[in-house]
Amino acid sequence: MTTWTDTVAAAATLLAAAGVHSPRNDAELLAAHVSGLTRAQLLIADGPDERQRAEFDALVARRAAREPLQHLTGSAAFRYGELAVGPGVFVPRPETELLVDWALAHLPEGGTVIDACSGSGAVAYSIATERPDARVWAVEVDPDAFEWLESNLEGTNAVPVLADATAASTLNELDGLADLVTANPPYVPFEIEVAPEVEFDPSGAVYAAEAGLAVIQPLAVRAAKWLKPGGWFGFEHDDTHGTVAPEILRVSGFTDAEDHDDLAGRPRFATGRLGLLP
């Protein structure tokens, strides 16, 4: 009988040939998903039975076609939790954890947070679970993504809101009251080449007109309305926006505008503080 170790090794070779960035990791995670074993247990486990082998081979073939691993397993690891994801919602990336680190460092005790363009709810979920003292609203405009958002926020104190985050009427009862606004909006310019896996994300969660700024610009204006003087706004952007993103903050009434790199040294997110009243 072929062992799980042999089965995973063969799958990793196939995934590597297909251009998958982390073939061994993905093969092991798919094997763990199918078998119900941990990755460590797979090393000494008997081989897959006929049903498991058929299921595993089918998933490996889909991953080789560059369908996201998270769609195949139904979940995405993010910080200290697992989020349910699948077709219709943007798969959260590890880089976004840096935005959460920044947000938690700038959130006062008992603060009010609005997470715009919330998608799966990754940022809102992390803030709500790591800072249960905070009041968190998560805004998402796409009905399909909103279903994932609602599911992921169950059991937290975060409130899902189906609405356009850039609209003046959205959560206008919180205007001037928020301490922190976060966002991972669509920001990829149309002409940018993306990884094949991105094609499985909803296009409306990825692309934002030619320059990639179609949502960021009005969102900065809306964030300035939500925030109390001295409140903070942080948002992700394309790595081509390292200069323009802080400038958008400045012209929208923010001070202390700066850009932050990800762990690979690429511009990743911009932050600013709403100017204090004289």
PDB file of N, CA and C in Angstrom, residues 182-257:
ATOM      1  N   THR A 182     -10.497  50.917   9.357  1.00  0.00           N
ATOM      2  CA  THR A 182      -9.574  50.067   8.605  1.00  0.00           C
ATOM      3  C   THR A 182     -10.239  49.663   7.296  1.00  0.00           C
ATOM      4  N   ALA A 183      -9.427  49.288   6.325  1.00  0.00           N
ATOM      5  CA  ALA A 183      -9.995  48.849   5.047  1.00  0.00           C
ATOM      6  C   ALA A 183      -8.965  48.064   4.243  1.00  0.00           C
ATOM      7  N   ASN A 184      -9.448  47.024   3.594  1.00  0.00           N
ATOM      8  CA  ASN A 184      -8.677  46.325   2.575  1.00  0.00           C
ATOM      9  C   ASN A 184      -9.519  46.373   1.305  1.00  0.00           C
ATOM     10  N   PRO A 185      -9.551  47.535   0.656  1.00  0.00           N
ATOM     11  CA  PRO A 185     -10.460  47.740  -0.473  1.00  0.00           C
ATOM     12  C   PRO A 185      -9.920  47.128  -1.756  1.00  0.00           C
ATOM     13  N   PRO A 186     -10.736  47.036  -2.800  1.00  0.00           N
ATOM     14  CA  PRO A 186     -10.181  46.684  -4.109  1.00  0.00           C
ATOM     15  C   PRO A 186      -9.219  47.780  -4.535  1.00  0.00           C
ATOM     16  N   TYR A 187      -8.044  47.376  -5.032  1.00  0.00           N
ATOM     17  CA  TYR A 187      -7.045  48.400  -5.359  1.00  0.00           C
ATOM     18  C   TYR A 187      -6.119  48.034  -6.518  1.00  0.00           C
ATOM     19  N   VAL A 188      -6.295  46.896  -7.134  1.00  0.00           N
ATOM     20  CA  VAL A 188      -5.372  46.489  -8.190  1.00  0.00           C
ATOM     21  C   VAL A 188      -5.717  47.213  -9.493  1.00  0.00           C
ATOM     22  N   PRO A 189      -4.761  47.920 -10.110  1.00  0.00           N
ATOM     23  CA  PRO A 189      -5.013  48.532 -11.418  1.00  0.00           C
ATOM     24  C   PRO A 189      -5.298  47.462 -12.471  1.00  0.00           C
ATOM     25  N   PHE A 190      -6.122  47.810 -13.448  1.00  0.00           N
ATOM     26  CA  PHE A 190      -6.535  46.830 -14.453  1.00  0.00           C
ATOM     27  C   PHE A 190      -5.363  46.192 -15.178  1.00  0.00           C
ATOM     28  N   GLU A 191      -4.296  46.976 -15.412  1.00  0.00           N
ATOM     29  CA  GLU A 191      -3.223  46.459 -16.259  1.00  0.00           C
ATOM     30  C   GLU A 191      -2.213  45.607 -15.498  1.00  0.00           C
ATOM     31  N   ILE A 192      -2.349  45.491 -14.181  1.00  0.00           N
ATOM     32  CA  ILE A 192      -1.406  44.719 -13.384  1.00  0.00           C
ATOM     33  C   ILE A 192      -1.642  43.219 -13.591  1.00  0.00           C
ATOM     34  N   GLU A 193      -0.565  42.485 -13.828  1.00  0.00           N
ATOM     35  CA  GLU A 193      -0.670  41.036 -13.951  1.00  0.00           C
ATOM     36  C   GLU A 193      -0.718  40.410 -12.560  1.00  0.00           C
ATOM     37  N   VAL A 194      -1.659  39.515 -12.344  1.00  0.00           N
ATOM     38  CA  VAL A 194      -1.832  38.912 -11.030  1.00  0.00           C
ATOM     39  C   VAL A 194      -1.600  37.403 -11.119  1.00  0.00           C
ATOM     40  N   ALA A 195      -1.417  36.772  -9.966  1.00  0.00           N
ATOM     41  CA  ALA A 195      -1.249  35.325  -9.915  1.00  0.00           C
ATOM     42  C   ALA A 195      -2.532  34.633 -10.351  1.00  0.00           C
ATOM     43  N   PRO A 196      -2.438  33.438 -10.923  1.00  0.00           N
ATOM     44  CA  PRO A 196      -3.642  32.739 -11.381  1.00  0.00           C
ATOM     45  C   PRO A 196      -4.695  32.560 -10.291  1.00  0.00           C
ATOM     46  N   GLU A 197      -4.262  32.390  -9.042  1.00  0.00           N
ATOM     47  CA  GLU A 197      -5.217  32.192  -7.945  1.00  0.00           C
ATOM     48  C   GLU A 197      -6.140  33.399  -7.768  1.00  0.00           C
ATOM     49  N   VAL A 198      -5.633  34.590  -8.095  1.00  0.00           N
ATOM     50  CA  VAL A 198      -6.424  35.810  -7.904  1.00  0.00           C
ATOM     51  C   VAL A 198      -7.645  35.816  -8.811  1.00  0.00           C
ATOM     52  N   GLU A 199      -7.552  35.118  -9.933  1.00  0.00           N
ATOM     53  CA  GLU A 199      -8.686  35.074 -10.851  1.00  0.00           C
ATOM     54  C   GLU A 199      -9.902  34.387 -10.219  1.00  0.00           C
ATOM     55  N   PHE A 200      -9.704  33.650  -9.144  1.00  0.00           N
ATOM     56  CA  PHE A 200     -10.818  32.999  -8.457  1.00  0.00           C
ATOM     57  C   PHE A 200     -11.462  33.925  -7.424  1.00  0.00           C
ATOM     58  N   ASP A 201     -10.809  35.029  -7.092  1.00  0.00           N
ATOM     59  CA  ASP A 201     -11.404  36.020  -6.206  1.00  0.00           C
ATOM     60  C   ASP A 201     -12.426  36.838  -6.990  1.00  0.00           C
ATOM     61  N   PRO A 202     -13.453  37.370  -6.324  1.00  0.00           N
ATOM     62  CA  PRO A 202     -14.401  38.241  -7.025  1.00  0.00           C
ATOM     63  C   PRO A 202     -13.666  39.450  -7.604  1.00  0.00           C
ATOM     64  N   SER A 203     -13.882  39.736  -8.881  1.00  0.00           N
ATOM     65  CA  SER A 203     -13.148  40.840  -9.510  1.00  0.00           C
ATOM     66  C   SER A 203     -13.418  42.167  -8.818  1.00  0.00           C
ATOM     67  N   GLY A 204     -14.634  42.330  -8.290  1.00  0.00           N
ATOM     68  CA  GLY A 204     -14.962  43.575  -7.604  1.00  0.00           C
ATOM     69  C   GLY A 204     -14.222  43.780  -6.307  1.00  0.00           C
ATOM     70  N   ALA A 205     -13.635  42.702  -5.775  1.00  0.00           N
ATOM     71  CA  ALA A 205     -12.839  42.808  -4.550  1.00  0.00           C
ATOM     72  C   ALA A 205     -11.364  42.992  -4.855  1.00  0.00           C
ATOM     73  N   VAL A 206     -11.010  42.932  -6.135  1.00  0.00           N
ATOM     74  CA  VAL A 206      -9.603  42.999  -6.525  1.00  0.00           C
ATOM     75  C   VAL A 206      -9.288  44.285  -7.292  1.00  0.00           C
ATOM     76  N   TYR A 207     -10.028  44.522  -8.366  1.00  0.00           N
ATOM     77  CA  TYR A 207      -9.691  45.612  -9.290  1.00  0.00           C
ATOM     78  C   TYR A 207     -10.490  46.879  -8.974  1.00  0.00           C
ATOM     79  N   ALA A 208      -9.864  48.025  -9.231  1.00  0.00           N
ATOM     80  CA  ALA A 208     -10.516  49.310  -8.977  1.00  0.00           C
ATOM     81  C   ALA A 208     -10.097  50.323 -10.034  1.00  0.00           C
ATOM     82  N   ALA A 209     -10.621  50.160 -11.248  1.00  0.00           N
ATOM     83  CA  ALA A 209     -10.359  51.057 -12.380  1.00  0.00           C
ATOM     84  C   ALA A 209      -8.884  51.032 -12.768  1.00  0.00           C
ATOM     85  N   GLU A 210      -8.526  51.852 -13.722  1.00  0.00           N
ATOM     86  CA  GLU A 210      -7.192  51.772 -14.306  1.00  0.00           C
ATOM     87  C   GLU A 210      -6.082  51.991 -13.289  1.00  0.00           C
ATOM     88  N   ALA A 211      -6.233  52.992 -12.441  1.00  0.00           N
ATOM     89  CA  ALA A 211      -5.170  53.316 -11.492  1.00  0.00           C
ATOM     90  C   ALA A 211      -5.291  52.553 -10.181  1.00  0.00           C
ATOM     91  N   GLY A 212      -6.401  51.866  -9.978  1.00  0.00           N
ATOM     92  CA  GLY A 212      -6.591  51.123  -8.739  1.00  0.00           C
ATOM     93  C   GLY A 212      -7.007  51.973  -7.560  1.00  0.00           C
ATOM     94  N   LEU A 213      -7.457  53.211  -7.819  1.00  0.00           N
ATOM     95  CA  LEU A 213      -7.764  54.149  -6.733  1.00  0.00           C
ATOM     96  C   LEU A 213      -9.246  54.512  -6.658  1.00  0.00           C
ATOM     97  N   ALA A 214     -10.080  53.852  -7.444  1.00  0.00           N
ATOM     98  CA  ALA A 214     -11.484  54.234  -7.562  1.00  0.00           C
ATOM     99  C   ALA A 214     -12.254  54.109  -6.251  1.00  0.00           C
ATOM    100  N   VAL A 215     -11.820  53.218  -5.369  1.00  0.00           N
ATOM    101  CA  VAL A 215     -12.487  53.064  -4.075  1.00  0.00           C
ATOM    102  C   VAL A 215     -11.708  53.788  -2.977  1.00  0.00           C
ATOM    103  N   ILE A 216     -10.401  53.755  -3.061  1.00  0.00           N
ATOM    104  CA  ILE A 216      -9.574  54.364  -2.014  1.00  0.00           C
ATOM    105  C   ILE A 216      -9.861  55.853  -1.865  1.00  0.00           C
ATOM    106  N   GLN A 217      -9.978  56.571  -2.964  1.00  0.00           N
ATOM    107  CA  GLN A 217     -10.168  58.021  -2.877  1.00  0.00           C
ATOM    108  C   GLN A 217     -11.468  58.407  -2.171  1.00  0.00           C
ATOM    109  N   PRO A 218     -12.631  57.893  -2.594  1.00  0.00           N
ATOM    110  CA  PRO A 218     -13.855  58.245  -1.856  1.00  0.00           C
ATOM    111  C   PRO A 218     -13.905  57.659  -0.449  1.00  0.00           C
ATOM    112  N   LEU A 219     -13.227  56.536  -0.240  1.00  0.00           N
ATOM    113  CA  LEU A 219     -13.214  55.928   1.085  1.00  0.00           C
ATOM    114  C   LEU A 219     -12.460  56.795   2.084  1.00  0.00           C
ATOM    115  N   ALA A 220     -11.403  57.441   1.632  1.00  0.00           N
ATOM    116  CA  ALA A 220     -10.660  58.344   2.524  1.00  0.00           C
ATOM    117  C   ALA A 220     -11.544  59.498   2.974  1.00  0.00           C
ATOM    118  N   VAL A 221     -12.362  59.997   2.059  1.00  0.00           N
ATOM    119  CA  VAL A 221     -13.293  61.082   2.401  1.00  0.00           C
ATOM    120  C   VAL A 221     -14.324  60.589   3.410  1.00  0.00           C
ATOM    121  N   ARG A 222     -14.850  59.376   3.184  1.00  0.00           N
ATOM    122  CA  ARG A 222     -15.862  58.834   4.098  1.00  0.00           C
ATOM    123  C   ARG A 222     -15.255  58.541   5.465  1.00  0.00           C
ATOM    124  N   ALA A 223     -14.032  58.017   5.494  1.00  0.00           N
ATOM    125  CA  ALA A 223     -13.380  57.727   6.772  1.00  0.00           C
ATOM    126  C   ALA A 223     -13.206  58.998   7.590  1.00  0.00           C
ATOM    127  N   ALA A 224     -12.882  60.093   6.916  1.00  0.00           N
ATOM    128  CA  ALA A 224     -12.702  61.367   7.620  1.00  0.00           C
ATOM    129  C   ALA A 224     -14.002  61.818   8.288  1.00  0.00           C
ATOM    130  N   LYS A 225     -15.143  61.446   7.715  1.00  0.00           N
ATOM    131  CA  LYS A 225     -16.433  61.785   8.316  1.00  0.00           C
ATOM    132  C   LYS A 225     -16.742  60.890   9.512  1.00  0.00           C
ATOM    133  N   TRP A 226     -16.398  59.625   9.409  1.00  0.00           N
ATOM    134  CA  TRP A 226     -16.668  58.700  10.511  1.00  0.00           C
ATOM    135  C   TRP A 226     -15.830  59.010  11.753  1.00  0.00           C
ATOM    136  N   LEU A 227     -14.594  59.420  11.526  1.00  0.00           N
ATOM    137  CA  LEU A 227     -13.639  59.527  12.624  1.00  0.00           C
ATOM    138  C   LEU A 227     -13.849  60.766  13.486  1.00  0.00           C
ATOM    139  N   LYS A 228     -13.547  60.619  14.748  1.00  0.00           N
ATOM    140  CA  LYS A 228     -13.467  61.767  15.630  1.00  0.00           C
ATOM    141  C   LYS A 228     -12.102  62.422  15.422  1.00  0.00           C
ATOM    142  N   PRO A 229     -11.933  63.707  15.731  1.00  0.00           N
ATOM    143  CA  PRO A 229     -10.611  64.332  15.587  1.00  0.00           C
ATOM    144  C   PRO A 229      -9.552  63.539  16.341  1.00  0.00           C
ATOM    145  N   GLY A 230      -8.442  63.257  15.659  1.00  0.00           N
ATOM    146  CA  GLY A 230      -7.380  62.466  16.257  1.00  0.00           C
ATOM    147  C   GLY A 230      -7.516  60.976  15.989  1.00  0.00           C
ATOM    148  N   GLY A 231      -8.636  60.562  15.355  1.00  0.00           N
ATOM    149  CA  GLY A 231      -8.821  59.157  15.017  1.00  0.00           C
ATOM    150  C   GLY A 231      -7.939  58.745  13.848  1.00  0.00           C
ATOM    151  N   TRP A 232      -7.772  57.439  13.676  1.00  0.00           N
ATOM    152  CA  TRP A 232      -6.829  56.906  12.694  1.00  0.00           C
ATOM    153  C   TRP A 232      -7.524  56.127  11.583  1.00  0.00           C
ATOM    154  N   PHE A 233      -6.957  56.216  10.388  1.00  0.00           N
ATOM    155  CA  PHE A 233      -7.426  55.464   9.227  1.00  0.00           C
ATOM    156  C   PHE A 233      -6.240  54.717   8.630  1.00  0.00           C
ATOM    157  N   GLY A 234      -6.408  53.406   8.422  1.00  0.00           N
ATOM    158  CA  GLY A 234      -5.370  52.600   7.792  1.00  0.00           C
ATOM    159  C   GLY A 234      -5.975  51.729   6.710  1.00  0.00           C
ATOM    160  N   PHE A 235      -5.341  51.695   5.545  1.00  0.00           N
ATOM    161  CA  PHE A 235      -5.895  50.910   4.440  1.00  0.00           C
ATOM    162  C   PHE A 235      -4.787  50.284   3.605  1.00  0.00           C
ATOM    163  N   GLU A 236      -5.063  49.114   3.068  1.00  0.00           N
ATOM    164  CA  GLU A 236      -4.127  48.461   2.155  1.00  0.00           C
ATOM    165  C   GLU A 236      -4.223  49.085   0.774  1.00  0.00           C
ATOM    166  N   HIS A 237      -3.133  48.917   0.003  1.00  0.00           N
ATOM    167  CA  HIS A 237      -3.112  49.436  -1.364  1.00  0.00           C
ATOM    168  C   HIS A 237      -2.151  48.621  -2.210  1.00  0.00           C
ATOM    169  N   ASP A 238      -2.158  48.858  -3.502  1.00  0.00           N
ATOM    170  CA  ASP A 238      -1.245  48.167  -4.405  1.00  0.00           C
ATOM    171  C   ASP A 238       0.181  48.642  -4.160  1.00  0.00           C
ATOM    172  N   ASP A 239       1.161  47.796  -4.481  1.00  0.00           N
ATOM    173  CA  ASP A 239       2.544  48.207  -4.213  1.00  0.00           C
ATOM    174  C   ASP A 239       3.031  49.301  -5.153  1.00  0.00           C
ATOM    175  N   THR A 240       2.206  49.702  -6.108  1.00  0.00           N
ATOM    176  CA  THR A 240       2.536  50.863  -6.951  1.00  0.00           C
ATOM    177  C   THR A 240       2.010  52.166  -6.346  1.00  0.00           C
ATOM    178  N   HIS A 241       1.336  52.086  -5.210  1.00  0.00           N
ATOM    179  CA  HIS A 241       0.685  53.264  -4.599  1.00  0.00           C
ATOM    180  C   HIS A 241       1.448  53.820  -3.400  1.00  0.00           C
ATOM    181  N   GLY A 242       2.698  53.449  -3.246  1.00  0.00           N
ATOM    182  CA  GLY A 242       3.437  53.850  -2.055  1.00  0.00           C
ATOM    183  C   GLY A 242       3.563  55.349  -1.872  1.00  0.00           C
ATOM    184  N   THR A 243       3.539  56.106  -2.962  1.00  0.00           N
ATOM    185  CA  THR A 243       3.645  57.568  -2.878  1.00  0.00           C
ATOM    186  C   THR A 243       2.279  58.238  -2.878  1.00  0.00           C
ATOM    187  N   VAL A 244       1.384  57.748  -3.741  1.00  0.00           N
ATOM    188  CA  VAL A 244       0.091  58.416  -3.888  1.00  0.00           C
ATOM    189  C   VAL A 244      -0.839  58.150  -2.710  1.00  0.00           C
ATOM    190  N   ALA A 245      -0.740  56.999  -2.066  1.00  0.00           N
ATOM    191  CA  ALA A 245      -1.653  56.672  -0.970  1.00  0.00           C
ATOM    192  C   ALA A 245      -1.539  57.667   0.196  1.00  0.00           C
ATOM    193  N   PRO A 246      -0.337  57.971   0.696  1.00  0.00           N
ATOM    194  CA  PRO A 246      -0.249  58.984   1.749  1.00  0.00           C
ATOM    195  C   PRO A 246      -0.722  60.357   1.287  1.00  0.00           C
ATOM    196  N   GLU A 247      -0.525  60.670  -0.001  1.00  0.00           N
ATOM    197  CA  GLU A 247      -0.977  61.969  -0.510  1.00  0.00           C
ATOM    198  C   GLU A 247      -2.501  62.057  -0.499  1.00  0.00           C
ATOM    199  N   ILE A 248      -3.176  60.951  -0.807  1.00  0.00           N
ATOM    200  CA  ILE A 248      -4.635  60.922  -0.736  1.00  0.00           C
ATOM    201  C   ILE A 248      -5.093  61.211   0.693  1.00  0.00           C
ATOM    202  N   LEU A 249      -4.381  60.663   1.670  1.00  0.00           N
ATOM    203  CA  LEU A 249      -4.711  60.941   3.061  1.00  0.00           C
ATOM    204  C   LEU A 249      -4.556  62.425   3.388  1.00  0.00           C
ATOM    205  N   ARG A 250      -3.487  63.004   2.936  1.00  0.00           N
ATOM    206  CA  ARG A 250      -3.224  64.422   3.249  1.00  0.00           C
ATOM    207  C   ARG A 250      -4.310  65.331   2.680  1.00  0.00           C
ATOM    208  N   VAL A 251      -4.688  65.108   1.431  1.00  0.00           N
ATOM    209  CA  VAL A 251      -5.688  65.989   0.816  1.00  0.00           C
ATOM    210  C   VAL A 251      -7.084  65.706   1.361  1.00  0.00           C
ATOM    211  N   SER A 252      -7.246  64.603   2.093  1.00  0.00           N
ATOM    212  CA  SER A 252      -8.539  64.270   2.679  1.00  0.00           C
ATOM    213  C   SER A 252      -8.650  64.714   4.132  1.00  0.00           C
ATOM    214  N   GLY A 253      -7.653  65.437   4.617  1.00  0.00           N
ATOM    215  CA  GLY A 253      -7.715  65.999   5.960  1.00  0.00           C
ATOM    216  C   GLY A 253      -6.936  65.252   7.022  1.00  0.00           C
ATOM    217  N   PHE A 254      -6.078  64.329   6.601  1.00  0.00           N
ATOM    218  CA  PHE A 254      -5.305  63.548   7.564  1.00  0.00           C
ATOM    219  C   PHE A 254      -3.892  64.098   7.735  1.00  0.00           C
ATOM    220  N   THR A 255      -3.370  63.963   8.940  1.00  0.00           N
ATOM    221  CA  THR A 255      -1.988  64.309   9.238  1.00  0.00           C
ATOM    222  C   THR A 255      -1.219  63.029   9.547  1.00  0.00           C
ATOM    223  N   ASP A 256       0.053  63.156   9.793  1.00  0.00           N
ATOM    224  CA  ASP A 256       0.894  61.995  10.132  1.00  0.00           C
ATOM    225  C   ASP A 256       0.747  60.880   9.103  1.00  0.00           C
ATOM    226  N   ALA A 257       0.514  61.261   7.845  1.00  0.00           N
ATOM    227  CA  ALA A 257       0.322  60.257   6.792  1.00  0.00           C
ATOM    228  C   ALA A 257       1.655  59.590   6.467  1.00  0.00           C
TER     229      ALA A 257
END
